[in-house]
């Protein structure tokens, strides 16, 4: 059973960028492009988001890795924003697997991505459509 709320991200969120990932070899490029997109947007808003950008990159990497490893690729990573928040939304096409927080595991055994997302973001949730399952996390634009 999941402990994540089941709901879509904030409905007023507008799309900034989207990246399609087929396998884990594309994660390095995702990290660089996401960091660049967040910092470019922040510069136009007059915000300094170095720590927020790094947290977003880390969470996006974890969620995308989960989507590739446990979902059905391709994974789609979207960067959205509201007036005061960024939203990372990661989708895959495996509708039968519900995102679950890992229990206690030995260090290095994996399964900590959703815990990390909850620790570094304002809010984490998930929802499904007819064709995709999404896990999302929100971050402040003005920390």
Coordinates of N, CA and C in Angstrom, one line a residue:
X1 N 0.8 -1.2 0.0 CA 0.0 0.0 0.0 C 0.9 1.2 0.0
X2 N 0.5 2.2 -0.8 CA 1.3 3.5 -0.9 C 0.9 4.4 0.2
X3 N 1.9 5.3 0.6 CA 1.6 6.3 1.5 C 1.6 7.7 0.8
X4 N 1.7 7.7 -0.5 CA 1.7 8.9 -1.3 C 0.3 9.3 -1.6
X5 N -0.1 10.6 -1.5 CA -1.4 11.0 -1.9 C -1.7 10.7 -3.4
X6 N -2.9 10.4 -3.7 CA -3.3 10.1 -5.1 C -4.0 11.4 -5.6
X7 N -3.4 12.2 -6.3 CA -4.0 13.4 -6.9 C -3.0 13.9 -8.0
X8 N -3.6 14.6 -8.9 CA -2.7 15.3 -9.9 C -2.0 16.4 -9.3
X9 N -0.9 16.9 -10.0 CA -0.2 18.1 -9.5 C -1.1 19.3 -9.5
X10 N -0.7 20.4 -9.0 CA -1.5 21.6 -9.1 C -2.1 21.9 -10.4
X11 N -3.4 22.1 -10.5 CA -4.0 22.2 -11.8 C -3.6 23.4 -12.6
X12 N -3.2 24.4 -12.0 CA -2.8 25.7 -12.7 C -1.4 25.6 -13.2
X13 N -0.7 24.5 -13.1 CA 0.7 24.4 -13.6 C 0.8 24.4 -15.1
X14 N 1.7 25.2 -15.6 CA 2.0 25.3 -17.0 C 3.3 24.6 -17.3
X15 N 3.3 24.0 -18.5 CA 4.5 23.3 -19.0 C 5.6 24.2 -19.4
X16 N 6.9 23.8 -19.0 CA 8.1 24.5 -19.4 C 8.9 23.7 -20.4
X17 N 9.1 22.4 -20.0 CA 9.9 21.5 -20.8 C 9.4 20.1 -20.6
X18 N 9.8 19.2 -21.6 CA 9.5 17.8 -21.4 C 10.6 17.0 -22.1
X19 N 11.0 15.9 -21.4 CA 12.1 15.0 -21.9 C 11.6 13.6 -22.0
X20 N 11.8 12.9 -23.0 CA 11.5 11.5 -23.2 C 12.7 10.6 -23.0
X21 N 12.6 9.7 -22.1 CA 13.8 8.8 -21.8 C 13.4 7.4 -22.0
X22 N 14.2 6.7 -22.8 CA 14.0 5.3 -23.1 C 14.8 4.4 -22.2
X23 N 15.9 4.8 -21.7 CA 16.7 4.0 -20.8 C 17.6 4.9 -19.9
X24 N 18.3 4.3 -19.0 CA 19.0 5.0 -18.0 C 20.3 5.7 -18.5
X25 N 20.7 5.4 -19.7 CA 21.8 6.1 -20.3 C 21.5 7.6 -20.6
X26 N 20.2 7.9 -20.6 CA 19.8 9.3 -20.9 C 19.7 10.2 -19.6
X27 N 19.9 9.6 -18.5 CA 19.8 10.4 -17.2 C 20.8 11.5 -17.1
X28 N 22.0 11.3 -17.5 CA 23.0 12.4 -17.4 C 22.6 13.6 -18.2
X29 N 22.1 13.4 -19.4 CA 21.6 14.5 -20.2 C 20.4 15.1 -19.6
X30 N 19.5 14.3 -19.0 CA 18.3 14.9 -18.3 C 18.8 15.8 -17.2
X31 N 19.7 15.4 -16.4 CA 20.2 16.2 -15.3 C 20.7 17.6 -15.8
X32 N 21.5 17.6 -16.8 CA 22.1 18.8 -17.4 C 21.0 19.7 -17.9
X33 N 20.1 19.2 -18.7 CA 19.1 20.0 -19.3 C 18.1 20.5 -18.3
X34 N 17.7 19.7 -17.3 CA 16.8 20.2 -16.3 C 17.4 21.3 -15.5
X35 N 18.7 21.1 -15.1 CA 19.4 22.2 -14.3 C 19.4 23.5 -15.1
X36 N 19.7 23.4 -16.4 CA 19.8 24.6 -17.2 C 18.4 25.2 -17.3
X37 N 17.3 24.4 -17.5 CA 16.0 24.9 -17.7 C 15.5 25.6 -16.4
X38 N 15.8 25.0 -15.3 CA 15.4 25.6 -14.0 C 16.1 26.9 -13.7
X39 N 17.4 26.9 -13.9 CA 18.2 28.2 -13.7 C 17.9 29.3 -14.7
X40 N 17.6 28.9 -15.9 CA 17.2 29.9 -16.9 C 15.9 30.6 -16.5
X41 N 14.9 29.7 -16.1 CA 13.6 30.3 -15.7 C 13.8 31.1 -14.5
X42 N 14.6 30.7 -13.5 CA 14.8 31.4 -12.3 C 15.4 32.8 -12.6
X43 N 16.4 32.8 -13.5 CA 17.0 34.1 -13.8 C 16.1 35.1 -14.3
X44 N 15.1 34.7 -15.1 CA 14.1 35.6 -15.6 C 13.1 36.0 -14.6
X45 N 13.0 35.3 -13.5 CA 12.1 35.6 -12.4 C 12.9 36.3 -11.3
X46 N 14.2 36.5 -11.4 CA 15.0 37.2 -10.4 C 15.2 36.3 -9.2
X47 N 15.2 35.0 -9.3 CA 15.4 34.1 -8.2 C 16.8 33.4 -8.3
X48 N 17.4 33.1 -7.2 CA 18.6 32.3 -7.2 C 18.2 30.9 -6.6
X49 N 18.3 29.9 -7.5 CA 17.8 28.6 -7.1 C 18.8 27.5 -7.1
X50 N 20.1 27.8 -6.8 CA 21.1 26.7 -6.9 C 20.7 25.5 -6.1
X51 N 20.4 25.6 -4.8 CA 20.0 24.5 -4.0 C 18.7 23.8 -4.5
X52 N 17.7 24.7 -4.8 CA 16.5 24.1 -5.3 C 16.7 23.3 -6.6
X53 N 17.5 23.9 -7.5 CA 17.8 23.2 -8.8 C 18.4 21.9 -8.5
X54 N 19.4 21.9 -7.6 CA 20.1 20.6 -7.3 C 19.1 19.6 -6.7
X55 N 18.2 20.0 -5.8 CA 17.2 19.1 -5.3 C 16.3 18.6 -6.4
X56 N 15.9 19.5 -7.3 CA 15.0 19.0 -8.3 C 15.7 18.0 -9.3
X57 N 17.0 18.3 -9.6 CA 17.7 17.3 -10.4 C 17.8 16.0 -9.8
X58 N 18.1 16.0 -8.5 CA 18.2 14.7 -7.7 C 16.9 14.0 -7.7
X59 N 15.8 14.6 -7.4 CA 14.5 14.0 -7.3 C 14.1 13.5 -8.7
X60 N 14.2 14.4 -9.7 CA 13.9 14.0 -11.1 C 14.6 12.7 -11.5
X61 N 15.9 12.7 -11.2 CA 16.7 11.5 -11.5 C 16.2 10.2 -10.9
X62 N 15.8 10.4 -9.6 CA 15.3 9.2 -8.8 C 14.0 8.8 -9.4
X63 N 13.1 9.7 -9.7 CA 11.7 9.4 -10.2 C 11.9 8.8 -11.6
X64 N 12.7 9.4 -12.4 CA 12.9 8.8 -13.8 C 13.5 7.4 -13.8
X65 N 14.5 7.2 -12.8 CA 15.1 5.9 -12.7 C 14.0 4.9 -12.3
X66 N 13.1 5.2 -11.4 CA 12.0 4.4 -11.0 C 11.1 4.0 -12.2
X67 N 10.8 5.1 -13.0 CA 9.9 4.9 -14.1 C 10.6 4.0 -15.2
X68 N 11.9 4.1 -15.4 CA 12.5 3.3 -16.3 C 12.7 1.8 -15.8
X69 N 13.1 1.7 -14.5 CA 13.3 0.4 -13.9 C 12.1 -0.4 -13.6
X70 N 11.1 0.3 -13.1 CA 9.9 -0.4 -12.6 C 8.6 -0.2 -13.5
X71 N 8.7 0.8 -14.4 CA 7.6 1.1 -15.2 C 7.8 0.5 -16.6
X72 N 7.1 1.1 -17.5 CA 7.1 0.6 -18.9 C 7.5 1.9 -19.8
X73 N 8.8 1.9 -20.2 CA 9.3 3.0 -21.0 C 8.5 3.2 -22.3
X74 N 8.6 4.4 -22.8 CA 9.5 5.5 -22.4 C 8.9 6.2 -21.2
X75 N 9.8 6.8 -20.4 CA 9.4 7.7 -19.3 C 9.4 9.1 -19.9
X76 N 8.5 9.9 -19.4 CA 8.4 11.3 -19.8 C 8.5 12.1 -18.6
X77 N 9.5 13.0 -18.6 CA 9.8 13.9 -17.5 C 9.4 15.3 -17.9
X78 N 8.4 15.9 -17.1 CA 8.0 17.2 -17.5 C 8.3 18.2 -16.4
X79 N 8.7 19.4 -16.7 CA 9.0 20.5 -15.8 C 7.8 21.5 -16.0
X80 N 7.1 21.6 -14.9 CA 5.9 22.5 -14.9 C 6.2 23.6 -13.9
X81 N 5.3 24.7 -14.0 CA 5.5 25.7 -12.9 C 4.1 26.4 -12.7
X82 N 4.0 26.8 -11.4 CA 2.9 27.7 -11.0 C 3.5 29.0 -10.7
X83 N 2.8 30.0 -10.2 CA 3.4 31.3 -9.9 C 4.5 31.1 -8.7
X84 N 4.3 30.1 -7.9 CA 5.3 30.0 -6.8 C 6.0 28.6 -6.6
X85 N 5.7 27.7 -7.6 CA 6.3 26.4 -7.5 C 6.7 25.8 -8.8
X86 N 7.7 25.0 -8.8 CA 8.1 24.1 -9.9 C 7.4 22.8 -9.6
X87 N 7.1 22.1 -10.7 CA 6.6 20.7 -10.5 C 7.4 19.8 -11.4
X88 N 7.9 18.7 -10.9 CA 8.5 17.7 -11.7 C 7.5 16.6 -11.8
X89 N 7.1 16.2 -13.0 CA 6.1 15.1 -13.2 C 6.7 14.1 -14.1
X90 N 6.8 12.9 -13.6 CA 7.5 11.8 -14.3 C 6.4 10.7 -14.6
X91 N 6.2 10.4 -15.9 CA 5.2 9.4 -16.3 C 5.9 8.2 -16.9
X92 N 5.2 7.0 -16.7 CA 5.6 5.8 -17.5 C 4.3 5.2 -17.9
X93 N 4.3 4.0 -18.6 CA 3.1 3.4 -19.1 C 2.7 2.1 -18.5
X94 N 3.3 1.8 -17.3 CA 2.9 0.6 -16.5 C 1.9 1.0 -15.5
X95 N 0.6 0.7 -15.9 CA -0.5 1.0 -15.0 C -0.8 0.1 -13.9
X96 N -0.2 -1.1 -13.9 CA -0.5 -2.1 -12.8 C 0.3 -1.9 -11.6
X97 N 1.4 -1.2 -11.7 CA 2.3 -1.0 -10.5 C 2.1 0.4 -9.9
X98 N 1.7 0.3 -8.6 CA 1.4 1.5 -7.8 C 2.7 2.0 -7.1
X99 N 3.0 3.3 -7.2 CA 4.3 3.7 -6.5 C 4.1 3.5 -5.0
X100 N 5.1 2.8 -4.4 CA 5.1 2.5 -3.0 C 6.4 3.0 -2.3
X101 N 6.3 3.5 -1.1 CA 7.5 3.8 -0.4 C 8.1 2.5 0.1
X102 N 9.4 2.5 0.0 CA 10.1 1.3 0.4 C 10.2 1.2 1.9
X103 N 10.1 0.0 2.5 CA 10.3 -0.2 3.9 C 11.7 0.0 4.3
X104 N 12.1 -0.5 5.4 CA 13.5 -0.5 5.9 C 14.3 -1.5 5.1
X105 N 15.3 -1.0 4.5 CA 16.2 -1.9 3.7 C 17.6 -1.5 4.1
X106 N 18.5 -2.4 3.8 CA 19.9 -2.2 4.1 C 20.4 -1.1 3.2
X107 N 21.4 -0.2 3.6 CA 22.0 0.8 2.8 C 22.5 0.2 1.5
X108 N 22.2 0.8 0.4 CA 22.7 0.4 -0.9 C 21.7 -0.6 -1.6
X109 N 20.6 -1.0 -0.9 CA 19.7 -2.0 -1.4 C 18.7 -1.4 -2.3
X110 N 18.7 -0.1 -2.4 CA 17.7 0.6 -3.3 C 16.4 0.9 -2.6
X111 N 15.5 1.5 -3.4 CA 14.1 1.7 -2.8 C 14.0 3.0 -2.0
X112 N 14.9 3.9 -2.1 CA 14.9 5.1 -1.3 C 14.5 6.3 -2.1
X113 N 14.2 6.2 -3.4 CA 13.9 7.4 -4.2 C 12.7 8.2 -3.8
X114 N 11.6 7.5 -3.5 CA 10.4 8.2 -3.0 C 10.6 8.9 -1.7
X115 N 11.3 8.2 -0.8 CA 11.7 8.8 0.5 C 12.5 10.1 0.3
X116 N 13.4 10.0 -0.6 CA 14.3 11.2 -0.9 C 13.4 12.3 -1.5
X117 N 12.5 12.0 -2.4 CA 11.6 13.0 -3.0 C 10.8 13.7 -1.9
X118 N 10.3 12.9 -1.0 CA 9.5 13.5 0.1 C 10.3 14.4 1.0
X119 N 11.6 14.0 1.2 CA 12.4 14.8 2.1 C 12.9 16.1 1.4
X120 N 13.1 16.2 0.1 CA 13.6 17.3 -0.6 C 12.6 18.2 -1.2
X121 N 11.3 17.8 -1.3 CA 10.3 18.6 -2.0 C 9.3 19.1 -1.0
X122 N 8.4 20.0 -1.5 CA 7.3 20.5 -0.7 C 6.2 19.4 -0.6
X123 N 6.0 18.7 -1.7 CA 4.9 17.7 -1.7 C 5.2 16.7 -2.8
X124 N 4.7 15.4 -2.6 CA 4.9 14.4 -3.6 C 3.5 13.7 -3.7
X125 N 3.2 13.3 -4.9 CA 1.9 12.6 -5.1 C 2.0 11.8 -6.4
X126 N 0.9 11.1 -6.7 CA 0.9 10.3 -7.9 C -0.6 10.2 -8.4
X127 N -0.7 9.9 -9.7 CA -2.0 9.7 -10.3 C -1.8 8.9 -11.6
X128 N -2.9 8.4 -12.1 CA -2.9 7.6 -13.3 C -4.0 8.1 -14.3
X129 N -3.7 8.0 -15.6 CA -4.6 8.3 -16.6 C -5.0 7.0 -17.3
X130 N -5.6 7.0 -18.4 CA -5.9 5.7 -19.1 C -4.7 5.1 -19.7
X131 N -3.6 5.9 -19.9 CA -2.4 5.3 -20.6 C -1.1 5.5 -19.8
X132 N -1.1 6.3 -18.8 CA 0.1 6.6 -18.0 C -0.1 6.7 -16.5
X133 N 1.0 6.4 -15.8 CA 1.1 6.6 -14.4 C 2.1 7.7 -14.1
X134 N 1.7 8.7 -13.3 CA 2.6 9.8 -13.0 C 2.9 9.9 -11.5
X135 N 4.2 10.3 -11.3 CA 4.6 10.6 -9.9 C 5.2 12.0 -10.0
X136 N 4.8 12.9 -9.1 CA 5.2 14.3 -9.2 C 5.7 14.8 -7.9
X137 N 6.4 15.9 -7.9 CA 7.0 16.6 -6.7 C 7.0 18.1 -7.0
X138 N 6.7 18.8 -6.0 CA 6.7 20.3 -6.1 C 7.9 20.9 -5.3
X139 N 8.4 22.0 -5.8 CA 9.6 22.7 -5.3 C 9.3 24.2 -5.3
X140 N 9.8 25.0 -4.3 CA 9.6 26.4 -4.3 C 10.3 27.1 -5.4
X141 N 9.7 28.1 -6.0 CA 10.4 29.0 -7.0 C 11.2 30.0 -6.3
X142 N 10.6 30.5 -5.2 CA 11.3 31.6 -4.4 C 11.6 30.9 -3.0
X143 N 12.7 30.3 -2.8 CA 13.0 29.6 -1.5 C 13.1 30.6 -0.4

